[in-house]
CSV table of C-alpha atoms in Angstrom, one decimal:
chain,number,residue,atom,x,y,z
A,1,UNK,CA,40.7,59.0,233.3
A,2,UNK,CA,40.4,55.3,232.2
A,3,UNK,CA,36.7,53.8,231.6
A,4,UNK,CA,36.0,50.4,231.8
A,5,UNK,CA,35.2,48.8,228.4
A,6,UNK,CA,32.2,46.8,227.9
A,7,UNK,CA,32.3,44.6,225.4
A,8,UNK,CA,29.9,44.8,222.2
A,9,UNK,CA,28.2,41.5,223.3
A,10,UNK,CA,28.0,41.9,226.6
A,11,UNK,CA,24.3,43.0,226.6
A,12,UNK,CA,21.8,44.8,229.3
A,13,UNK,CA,21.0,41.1,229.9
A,14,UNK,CA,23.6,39.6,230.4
A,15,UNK,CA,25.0,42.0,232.6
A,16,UNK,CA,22.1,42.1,235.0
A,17,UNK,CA,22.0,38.3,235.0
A,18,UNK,CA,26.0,38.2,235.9
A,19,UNK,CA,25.5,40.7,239.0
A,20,UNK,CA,22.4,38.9,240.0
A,21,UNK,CA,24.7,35.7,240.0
A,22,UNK,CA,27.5,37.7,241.7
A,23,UNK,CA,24.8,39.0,244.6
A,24,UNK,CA,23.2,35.4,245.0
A,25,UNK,CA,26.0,33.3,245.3
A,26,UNK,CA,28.3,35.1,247.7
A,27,UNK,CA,25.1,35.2,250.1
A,28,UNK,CA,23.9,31.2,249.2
A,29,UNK,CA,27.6,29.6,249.9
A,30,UNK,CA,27.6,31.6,253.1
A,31,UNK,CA,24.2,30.1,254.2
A,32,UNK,CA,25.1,26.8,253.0
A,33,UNK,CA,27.6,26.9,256.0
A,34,UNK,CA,25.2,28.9,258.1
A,35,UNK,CA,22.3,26.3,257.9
A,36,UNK,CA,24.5,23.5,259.1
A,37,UNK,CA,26.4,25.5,262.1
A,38,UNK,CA,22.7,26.6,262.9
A,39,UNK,CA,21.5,22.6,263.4
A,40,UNK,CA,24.5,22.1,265.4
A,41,UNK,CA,24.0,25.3,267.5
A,42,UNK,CA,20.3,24.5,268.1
A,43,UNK,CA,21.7,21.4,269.4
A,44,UNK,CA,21.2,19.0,266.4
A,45,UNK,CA,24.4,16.2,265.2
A,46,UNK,CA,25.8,15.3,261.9
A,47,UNK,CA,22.7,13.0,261.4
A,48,UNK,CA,20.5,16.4,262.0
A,49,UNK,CA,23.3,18.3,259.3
A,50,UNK,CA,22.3,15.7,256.8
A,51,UNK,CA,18.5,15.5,257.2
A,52,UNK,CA,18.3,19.4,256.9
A,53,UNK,CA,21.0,18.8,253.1
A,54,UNK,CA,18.3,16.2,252.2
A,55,UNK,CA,15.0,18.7,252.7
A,56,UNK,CA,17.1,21.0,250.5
A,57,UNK,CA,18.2,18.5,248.1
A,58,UNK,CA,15.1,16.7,247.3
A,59,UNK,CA,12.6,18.8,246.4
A,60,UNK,CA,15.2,20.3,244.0
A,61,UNK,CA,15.2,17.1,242.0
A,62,UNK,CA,11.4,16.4,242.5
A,63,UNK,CA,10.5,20.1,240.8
A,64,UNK,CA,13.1,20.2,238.3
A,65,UNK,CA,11.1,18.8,235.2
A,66,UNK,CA,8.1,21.3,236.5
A,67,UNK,CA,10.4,24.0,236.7
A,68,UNK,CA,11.5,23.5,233.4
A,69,UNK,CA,8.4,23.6,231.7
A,70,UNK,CA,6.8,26.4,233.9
A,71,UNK,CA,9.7,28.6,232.5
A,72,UNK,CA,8.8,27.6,229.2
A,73,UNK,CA,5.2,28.3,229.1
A,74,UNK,CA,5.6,31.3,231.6
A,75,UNK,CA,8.5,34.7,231.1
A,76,UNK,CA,11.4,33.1,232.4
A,77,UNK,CA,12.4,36.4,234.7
A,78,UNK,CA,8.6,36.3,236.4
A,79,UNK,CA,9.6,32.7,237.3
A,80,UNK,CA,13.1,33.8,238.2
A,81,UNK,CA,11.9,36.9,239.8
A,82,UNK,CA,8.9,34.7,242.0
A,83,UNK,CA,11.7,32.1,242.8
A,84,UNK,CA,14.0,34.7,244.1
A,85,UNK,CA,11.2,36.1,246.4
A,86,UNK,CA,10.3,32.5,248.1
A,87,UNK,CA,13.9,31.9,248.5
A,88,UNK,CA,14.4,35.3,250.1
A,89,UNK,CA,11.2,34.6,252.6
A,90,UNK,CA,12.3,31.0,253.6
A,91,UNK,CA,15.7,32.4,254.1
A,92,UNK,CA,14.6,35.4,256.2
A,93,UNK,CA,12.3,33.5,258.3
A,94,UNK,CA,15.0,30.9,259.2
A,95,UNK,CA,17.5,33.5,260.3
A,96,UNK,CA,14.4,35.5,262.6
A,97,UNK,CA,14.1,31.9,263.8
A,98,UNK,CA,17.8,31.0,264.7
A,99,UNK,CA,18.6,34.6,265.9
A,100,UNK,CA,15.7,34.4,268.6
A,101,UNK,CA,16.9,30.9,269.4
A,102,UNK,CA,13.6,29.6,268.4
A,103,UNK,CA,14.5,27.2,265.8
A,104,UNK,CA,13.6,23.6,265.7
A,105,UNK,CA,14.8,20.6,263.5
A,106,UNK,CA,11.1,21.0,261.4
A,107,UNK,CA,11.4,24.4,261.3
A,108,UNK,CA,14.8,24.0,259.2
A,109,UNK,CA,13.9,21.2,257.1
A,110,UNK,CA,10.6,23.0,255.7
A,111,UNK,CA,12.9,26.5,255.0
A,112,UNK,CA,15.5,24.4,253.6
A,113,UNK,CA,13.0,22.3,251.4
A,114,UNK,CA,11.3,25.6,250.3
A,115,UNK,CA,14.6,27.0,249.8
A,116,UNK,CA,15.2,23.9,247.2
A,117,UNK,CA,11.6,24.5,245.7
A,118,UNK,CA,12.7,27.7,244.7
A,119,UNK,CA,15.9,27.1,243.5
A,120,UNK,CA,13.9,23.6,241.2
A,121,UNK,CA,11.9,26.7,239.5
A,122,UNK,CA,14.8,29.2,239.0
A,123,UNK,CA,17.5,27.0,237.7
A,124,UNK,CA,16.1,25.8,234.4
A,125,UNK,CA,14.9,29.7,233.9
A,126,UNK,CA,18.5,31.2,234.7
A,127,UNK,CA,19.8,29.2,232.3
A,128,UNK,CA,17.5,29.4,229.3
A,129,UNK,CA,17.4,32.9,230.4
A,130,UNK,CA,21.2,33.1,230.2
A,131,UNK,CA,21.2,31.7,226.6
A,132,UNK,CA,19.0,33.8,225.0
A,133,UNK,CA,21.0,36.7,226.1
A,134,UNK,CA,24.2,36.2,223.7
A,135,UNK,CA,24.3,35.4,220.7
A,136,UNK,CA,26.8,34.5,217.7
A,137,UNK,CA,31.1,33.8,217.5
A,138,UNK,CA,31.0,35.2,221.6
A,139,UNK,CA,28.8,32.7,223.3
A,140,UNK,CA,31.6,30.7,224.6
A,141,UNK,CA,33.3,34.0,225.9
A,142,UNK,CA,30.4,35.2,227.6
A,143,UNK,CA,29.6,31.7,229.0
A,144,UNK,CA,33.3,31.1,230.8
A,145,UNK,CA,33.2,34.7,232.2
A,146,UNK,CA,29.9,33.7,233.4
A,147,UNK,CA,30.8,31.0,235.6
A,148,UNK,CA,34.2,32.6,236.6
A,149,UNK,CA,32.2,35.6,238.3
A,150,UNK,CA,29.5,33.3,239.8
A,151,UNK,CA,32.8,30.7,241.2
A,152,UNK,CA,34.8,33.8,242.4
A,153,UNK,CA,31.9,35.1,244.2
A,154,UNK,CA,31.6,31.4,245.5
A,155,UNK,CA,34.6,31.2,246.7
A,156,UNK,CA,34.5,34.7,248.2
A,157,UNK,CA,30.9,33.9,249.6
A,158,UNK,CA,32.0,30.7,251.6
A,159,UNK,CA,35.2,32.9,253.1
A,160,UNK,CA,33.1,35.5,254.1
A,161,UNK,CA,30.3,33.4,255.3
A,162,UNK,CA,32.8,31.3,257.5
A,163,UNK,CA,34.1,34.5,259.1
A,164,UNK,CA,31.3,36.1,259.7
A,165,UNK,CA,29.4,32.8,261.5
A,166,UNK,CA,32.4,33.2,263.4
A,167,UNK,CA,32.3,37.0,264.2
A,168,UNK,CA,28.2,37.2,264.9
A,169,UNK,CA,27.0,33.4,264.4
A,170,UNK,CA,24.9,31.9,261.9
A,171,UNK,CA,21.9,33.7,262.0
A,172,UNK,CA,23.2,36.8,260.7
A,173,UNK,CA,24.6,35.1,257.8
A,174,UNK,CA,21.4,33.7,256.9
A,175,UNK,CA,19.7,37.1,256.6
A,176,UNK,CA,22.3,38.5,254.5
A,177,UNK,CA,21.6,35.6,252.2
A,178,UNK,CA,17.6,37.1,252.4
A,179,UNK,CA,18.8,40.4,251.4
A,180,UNK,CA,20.8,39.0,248.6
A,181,UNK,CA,17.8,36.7,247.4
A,182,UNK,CA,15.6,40.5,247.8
A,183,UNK,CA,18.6,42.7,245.5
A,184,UNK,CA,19.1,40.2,242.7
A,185,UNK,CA,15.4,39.2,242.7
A,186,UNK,CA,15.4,42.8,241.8
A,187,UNK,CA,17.4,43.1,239.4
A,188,UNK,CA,16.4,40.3,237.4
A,189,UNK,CA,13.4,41.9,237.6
A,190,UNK,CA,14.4,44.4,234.8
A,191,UNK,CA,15.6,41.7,232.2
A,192,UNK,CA,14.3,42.6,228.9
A,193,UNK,CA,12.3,39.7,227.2
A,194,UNK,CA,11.1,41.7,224.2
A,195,UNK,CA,13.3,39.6,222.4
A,196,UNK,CA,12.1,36.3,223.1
A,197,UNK,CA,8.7,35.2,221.3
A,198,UNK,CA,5.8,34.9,223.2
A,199,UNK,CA,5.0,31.3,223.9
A,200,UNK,CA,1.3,30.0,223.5
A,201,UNK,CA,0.3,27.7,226.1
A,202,UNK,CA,-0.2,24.9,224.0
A,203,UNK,CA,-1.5,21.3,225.4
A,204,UNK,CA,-1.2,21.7,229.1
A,205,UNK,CA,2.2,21.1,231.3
A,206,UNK,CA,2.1,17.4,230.6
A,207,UNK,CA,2.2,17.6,226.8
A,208,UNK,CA,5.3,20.6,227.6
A,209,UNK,CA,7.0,17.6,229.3
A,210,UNK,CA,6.5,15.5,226.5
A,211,UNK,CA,7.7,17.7,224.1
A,212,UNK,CA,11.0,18.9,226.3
A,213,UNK,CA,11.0,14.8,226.5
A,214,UNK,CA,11.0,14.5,222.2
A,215,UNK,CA,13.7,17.0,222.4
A,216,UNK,CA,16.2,15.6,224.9
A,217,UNK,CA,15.0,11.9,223.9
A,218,UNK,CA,15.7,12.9,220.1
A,219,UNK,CA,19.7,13.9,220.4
A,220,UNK,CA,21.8,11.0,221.9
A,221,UNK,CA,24.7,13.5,222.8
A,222,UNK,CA,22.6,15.2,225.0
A,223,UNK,CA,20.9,12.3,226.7
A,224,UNK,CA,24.4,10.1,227.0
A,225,UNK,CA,25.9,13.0,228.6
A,226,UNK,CA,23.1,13.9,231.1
A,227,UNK,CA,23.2,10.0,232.0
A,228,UNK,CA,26.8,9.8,232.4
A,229,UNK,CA,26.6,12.7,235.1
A,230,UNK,CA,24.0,11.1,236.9
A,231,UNK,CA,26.5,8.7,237.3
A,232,UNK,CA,30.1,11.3,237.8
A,233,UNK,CA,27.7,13.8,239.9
A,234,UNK,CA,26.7,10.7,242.1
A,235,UNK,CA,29.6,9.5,242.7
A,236,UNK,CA,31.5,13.0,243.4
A,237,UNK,CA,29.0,14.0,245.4
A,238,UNK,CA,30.0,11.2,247.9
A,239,UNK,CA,33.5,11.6,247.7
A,240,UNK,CA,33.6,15.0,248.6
A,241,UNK,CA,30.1,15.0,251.3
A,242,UNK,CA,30.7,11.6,252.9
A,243,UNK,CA,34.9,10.6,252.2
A,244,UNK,CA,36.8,13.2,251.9
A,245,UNK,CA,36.3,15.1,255.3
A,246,UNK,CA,36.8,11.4,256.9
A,247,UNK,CA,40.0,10.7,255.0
A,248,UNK,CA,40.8,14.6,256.3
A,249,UNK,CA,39.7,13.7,260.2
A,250,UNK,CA,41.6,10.2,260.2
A,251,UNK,CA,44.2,10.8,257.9
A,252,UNK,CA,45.3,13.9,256.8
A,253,UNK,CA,45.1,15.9,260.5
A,254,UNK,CA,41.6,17.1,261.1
A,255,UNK,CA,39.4,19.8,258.7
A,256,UNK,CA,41.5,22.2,257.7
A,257,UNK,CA,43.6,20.4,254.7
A,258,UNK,CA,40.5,19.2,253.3
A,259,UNK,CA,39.5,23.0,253.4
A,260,UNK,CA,42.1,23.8,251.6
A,261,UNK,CA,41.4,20.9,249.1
A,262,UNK,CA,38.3,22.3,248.7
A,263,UNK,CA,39.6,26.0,247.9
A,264,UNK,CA,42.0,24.6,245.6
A,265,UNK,CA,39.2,23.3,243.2
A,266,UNK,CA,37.4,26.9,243.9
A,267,UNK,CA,41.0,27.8,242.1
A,268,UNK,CA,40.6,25.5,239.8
A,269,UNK,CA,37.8,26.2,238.5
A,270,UNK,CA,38.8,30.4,238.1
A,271,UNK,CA,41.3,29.1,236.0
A,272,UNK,CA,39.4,26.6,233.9
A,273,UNK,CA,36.8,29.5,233.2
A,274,UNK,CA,39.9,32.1,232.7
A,275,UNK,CA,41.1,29.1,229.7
A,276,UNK,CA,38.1,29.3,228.2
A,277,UNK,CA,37.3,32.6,227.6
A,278,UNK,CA,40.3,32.6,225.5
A,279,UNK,CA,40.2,28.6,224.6
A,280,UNK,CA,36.9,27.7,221.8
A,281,UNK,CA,37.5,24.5,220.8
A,282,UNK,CA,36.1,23.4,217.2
A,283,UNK,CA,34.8,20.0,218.8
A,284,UNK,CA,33.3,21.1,222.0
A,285,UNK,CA,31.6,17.5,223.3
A,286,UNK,CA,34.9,15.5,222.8
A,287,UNK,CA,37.4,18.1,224.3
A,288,UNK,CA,34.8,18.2,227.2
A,289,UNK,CA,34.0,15.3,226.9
A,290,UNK,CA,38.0,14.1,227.6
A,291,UNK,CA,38.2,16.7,230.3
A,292,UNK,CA,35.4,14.5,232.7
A,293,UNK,CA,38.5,11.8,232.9
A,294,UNK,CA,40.8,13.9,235.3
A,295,UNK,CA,37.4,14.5,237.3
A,296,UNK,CA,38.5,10.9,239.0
A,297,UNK,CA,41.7,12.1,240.5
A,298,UNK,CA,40.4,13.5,243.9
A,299,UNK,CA,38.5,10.5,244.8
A,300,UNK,CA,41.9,8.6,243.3
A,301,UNK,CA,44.1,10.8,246.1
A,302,UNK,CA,41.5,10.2,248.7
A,303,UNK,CA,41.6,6.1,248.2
A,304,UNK,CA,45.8,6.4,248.4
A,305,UNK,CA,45.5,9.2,250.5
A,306,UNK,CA,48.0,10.9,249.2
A,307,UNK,CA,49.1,14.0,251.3
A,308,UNK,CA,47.2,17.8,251.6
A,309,UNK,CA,50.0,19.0,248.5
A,310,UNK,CA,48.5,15.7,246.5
A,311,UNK,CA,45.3,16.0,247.2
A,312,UNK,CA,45.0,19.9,246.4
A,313,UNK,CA,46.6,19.6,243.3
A,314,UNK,CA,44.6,16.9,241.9
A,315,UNK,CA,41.3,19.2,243.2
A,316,UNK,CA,42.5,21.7,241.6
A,317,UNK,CA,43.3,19.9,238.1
A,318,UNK,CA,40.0,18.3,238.8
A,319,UNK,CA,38.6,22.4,238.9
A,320,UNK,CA,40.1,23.2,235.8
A,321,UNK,CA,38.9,20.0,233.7
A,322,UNK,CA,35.0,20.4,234.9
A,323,UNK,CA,34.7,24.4,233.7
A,324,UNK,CA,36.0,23.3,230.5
A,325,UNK,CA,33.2,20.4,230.2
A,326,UNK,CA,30.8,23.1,231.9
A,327,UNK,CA,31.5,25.9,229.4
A,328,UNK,CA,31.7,23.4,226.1
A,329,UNK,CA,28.3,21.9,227.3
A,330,UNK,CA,26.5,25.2,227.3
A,331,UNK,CA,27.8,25.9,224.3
A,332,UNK,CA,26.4,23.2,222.6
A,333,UNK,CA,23.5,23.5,224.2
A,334,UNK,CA,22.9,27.2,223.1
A,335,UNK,CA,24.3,26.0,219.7
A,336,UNK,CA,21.8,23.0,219.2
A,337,UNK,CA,18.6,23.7,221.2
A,338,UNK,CA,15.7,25.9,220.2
A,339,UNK,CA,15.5,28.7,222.1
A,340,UNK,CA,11.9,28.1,223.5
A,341,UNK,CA,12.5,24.8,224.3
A,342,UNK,CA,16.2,25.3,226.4
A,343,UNK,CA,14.3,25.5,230.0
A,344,UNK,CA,12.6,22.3,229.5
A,345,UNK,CA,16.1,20.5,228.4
A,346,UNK,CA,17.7,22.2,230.5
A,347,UNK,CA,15.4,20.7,233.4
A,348,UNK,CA,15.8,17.1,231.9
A,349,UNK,CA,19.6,17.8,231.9
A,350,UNK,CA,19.2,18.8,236.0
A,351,UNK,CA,16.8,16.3,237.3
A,352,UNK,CA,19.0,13.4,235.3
A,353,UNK,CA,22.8,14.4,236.6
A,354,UNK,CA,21.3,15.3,240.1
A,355,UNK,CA,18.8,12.4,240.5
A,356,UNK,CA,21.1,9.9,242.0
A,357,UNK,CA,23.0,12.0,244.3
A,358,UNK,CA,20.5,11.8,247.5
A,359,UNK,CA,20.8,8.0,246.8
A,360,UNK,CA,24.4,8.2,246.2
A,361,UNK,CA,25.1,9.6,249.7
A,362,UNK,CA,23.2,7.8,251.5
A,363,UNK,CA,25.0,4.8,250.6
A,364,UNK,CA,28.4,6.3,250.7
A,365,UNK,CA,28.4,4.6,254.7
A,366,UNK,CA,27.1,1.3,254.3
A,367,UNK,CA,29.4,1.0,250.9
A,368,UNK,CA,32.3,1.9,253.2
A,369,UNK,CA,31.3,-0.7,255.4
A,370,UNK,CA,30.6,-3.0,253.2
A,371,UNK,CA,33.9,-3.0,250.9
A,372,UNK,CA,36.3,-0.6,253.1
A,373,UNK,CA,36.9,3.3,252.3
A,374,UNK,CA,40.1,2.6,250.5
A,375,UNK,CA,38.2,0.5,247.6
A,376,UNK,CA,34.6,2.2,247.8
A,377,UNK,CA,36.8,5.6,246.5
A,378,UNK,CA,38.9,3.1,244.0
A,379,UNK,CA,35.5,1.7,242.8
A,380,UNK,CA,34.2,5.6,242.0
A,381,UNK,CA,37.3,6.8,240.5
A,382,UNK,CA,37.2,3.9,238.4
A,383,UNK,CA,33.3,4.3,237.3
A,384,UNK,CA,34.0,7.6,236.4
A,385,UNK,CA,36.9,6.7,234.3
A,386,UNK,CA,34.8,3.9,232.5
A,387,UNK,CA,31.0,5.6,231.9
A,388,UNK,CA,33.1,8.8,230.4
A,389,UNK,CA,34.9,6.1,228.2
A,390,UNK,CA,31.1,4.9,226.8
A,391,UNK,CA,30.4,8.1,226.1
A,392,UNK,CA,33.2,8.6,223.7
A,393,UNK,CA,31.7,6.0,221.8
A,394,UNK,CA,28.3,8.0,220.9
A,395,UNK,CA,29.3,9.8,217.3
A,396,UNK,CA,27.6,12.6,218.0
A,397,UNK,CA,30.0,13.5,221.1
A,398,UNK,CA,32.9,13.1,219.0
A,399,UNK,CA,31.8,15.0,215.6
A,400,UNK,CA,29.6,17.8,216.7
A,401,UNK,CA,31.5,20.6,215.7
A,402,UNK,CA,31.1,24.8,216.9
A,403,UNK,CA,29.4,26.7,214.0
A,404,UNK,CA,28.0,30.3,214.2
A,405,UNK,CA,24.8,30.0,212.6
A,406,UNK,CA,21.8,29.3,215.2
A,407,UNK,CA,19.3,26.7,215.2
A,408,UNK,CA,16.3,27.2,214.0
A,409,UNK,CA,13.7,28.1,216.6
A,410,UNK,CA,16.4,30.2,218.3
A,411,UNK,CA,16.0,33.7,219.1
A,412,UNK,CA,19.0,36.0,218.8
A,413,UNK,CA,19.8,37.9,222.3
A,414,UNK,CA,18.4,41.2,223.3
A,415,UNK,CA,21.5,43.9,223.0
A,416,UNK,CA,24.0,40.9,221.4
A,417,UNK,CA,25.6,41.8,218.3
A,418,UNK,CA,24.5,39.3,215.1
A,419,UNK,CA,27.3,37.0,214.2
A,420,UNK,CA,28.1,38.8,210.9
A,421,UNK,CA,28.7,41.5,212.6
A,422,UNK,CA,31.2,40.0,215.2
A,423,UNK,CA,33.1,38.8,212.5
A,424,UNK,CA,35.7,36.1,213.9
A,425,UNK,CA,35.4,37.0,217.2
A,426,UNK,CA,34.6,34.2,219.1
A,427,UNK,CA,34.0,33.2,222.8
A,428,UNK,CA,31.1,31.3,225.1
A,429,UNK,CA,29.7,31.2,228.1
């Protein structure tokens, strides 16, 4: 009989953090859908749809740098753990509310803005979280099988949530997402942080700010990067929220082709993950760095249009080339950051590439307006093309080069082999 074979480095930690991942996001991309097919049913329209993204989207950016230095002062899986519960509570009291046909357009915003609350606390956790739980030559490995799980069960958690809204209606599908919040709240819950030093409180959570602030301020590859996304994340975030389904309603026969756009990247980014477990490129920031560029083709294809085959295939090159950034920016950020300083970066690196996106859709209607579909899409591709070129000239984006040794201040992972003792074995993620 055949066993499955874990790998050496794949730790107790990192493999309850990967099922937790697995659990949460085929329930979250289901309610995603859910929350807007609720508005509608309750009788809302697409300005409703929007008001209900924004209460979600908001206080996500508003807590972020909070987050981030809660989960430094604080164990990362309490705050994980405590996020997990307020998202599961929001999340069950929305679905009581749109099962009994008792929800109203208030009621959704404040779940959905709770919902982003939560999710402003747990983000810069998971991820410092998910750092300190490999170590040495398989980082990179870890990291791009990482973010292949949590996409598959993406993917597989937006089909399923689609069918089942059908099958029983949205309600339904926001309580599964409770229950998911409720089992991987759970399991994170058993994370072992014996490995990570205890923190002291130190000056309060303003001088924590400051410090994540030294940190970030103090390494221009990490802050050219996080300001070139405010700009890419912006302007993507339009395309595909605001353009691309009109492009699909006016121009390409109605929702499904851009559905099938959007799967295509889903594919995309499988295989970009898949590339990199294998893939470790010696200069990680300039190979990822070069792989933002082809992040301009879908909003390219949208300004031509070019057809549904077009348009899928430059989503899902566009798939591919953002999980090789995602998985070479992790690993420099494991590689370069003290360990109990990686939630409070990685807050600054959230609230900066996230910041403009509210703004940036919200103006995606009066741009159109204002300069025509066609060249408001042109304009973005072209601004992606041209901020990712600046970046290229920062030195430190082109030299910084993988190494095995940790930074100081780091802490090796819980259950990880050292990286003597992997030898030239090498992978991230």
């Amino acid at each position: 009989m055949n066993h499955v074979r874990i790998p050496g480095w794949a730790g107790r930690n990192y493999l309850l953090l990967t099922a937790a991942a697995i659990i949460t996001n085929l329930g979250t991309h289901g309610a995603l859908i859910a929350a807007a097919f609720a508005v509608i049913q309750s009788g809302g329209d697409g300005g409703d749809v929007g008001l209900v993204a924004m209460a979600r989207t908001l206080p996500l950016v508003l807590f972020l740098l909070i987050g981030g230095a809660v989960a430094d002062r604080v164990p990362r899986h309490r705050v994980m753990v405590a996020a997990n519960a307020l998202n599961c509570v929001s999340q069950a009291v929305f679905a009581v509310l749109v099962l009994t046909g008792e929800a109203r357009l208030w009621h959704m915003m404040l779940l959905t803005a709770l919902c982003g609350t939560g999710q402003a606390f747990f983000n810069p956790a998971a991820e410092g979280m998910l750092m300190s739980s490999v170590s040495g030559e398989q980082v990179s490995r870890a990291f791009a099988l990482f973010r292949m799980a949590m996409h598959g069960a993406g993917i597989g958690g937006a089909a399923l949530g689609g069918a089942l809204i059908a099958a029983v209606g949205p309600g339904w599908v926001l309580a599964v997402d409770a229950a998911a919040f409720a089992l991987a709240g759970a399991l994170r819950a058993f994370l072992d942080v014996r490995h990570i030093p205890e923190r002291t409180a130190g000056g309060g959570l303003l001088a924590d700010l400051r410090e994540g602030w030294d940190e970030f301020a103090s390494r221009p590859w990490l802050w050219a990067i996080v300001a070139q996304f405010s700009v890419v994340v912006a302007l993507v975030g339009a395309a595909e929220s605001v353009y691309g389904p009109l492009v699909a309603r006016d121009q390409l026969g109605g929702a499904r082709p851009w559905g099938l756009a959007l799967a295509l990247f889903g594919v995309g980014t499988l295989a970009g993950a898949l590339l990199m477990v294998r893939w470790k490129p010696r200069r990680m920031l300039l190979v990822g760095t070069l792989c933002v560029f082809p992040i301009a083709l879908p909003s390219a294809a949208l300004a031509v249009p070019l057809d549904v085959v077009g348009l899928s295939a430059a989503m899902f090159v566009s798939g591919v080339a953002i999980e090789v950034f995602g998985v070479s920016w992790m690993t420099a950020l494991h590689q370069e950051i003290p360990e109990k300083k990686l939630s409070r970066v990685s807050a600054y690196d959230w609230f900066g590439s996230t910041a403009m996106l509210p703004l940036s859709t919200a103006l995606a209607g009066p741009a159109e307006s204002a300069f025509g579909r066609s060249n408001a899409l042109w304009g973005s591709a072209t601004l992606i093309v041209v901020v990712t070129a600046l970046v290229l000239l920062v030195p430190d984006v082109r030299r910084l080069t993988r190494r095995t040794k940790q930074v100081s201040g780091s802490a090796p992972a819980a259950g990880a082999p050292s990286a003597d003792a992997e030898g030239s074995l090498r992978g991230h993620g």
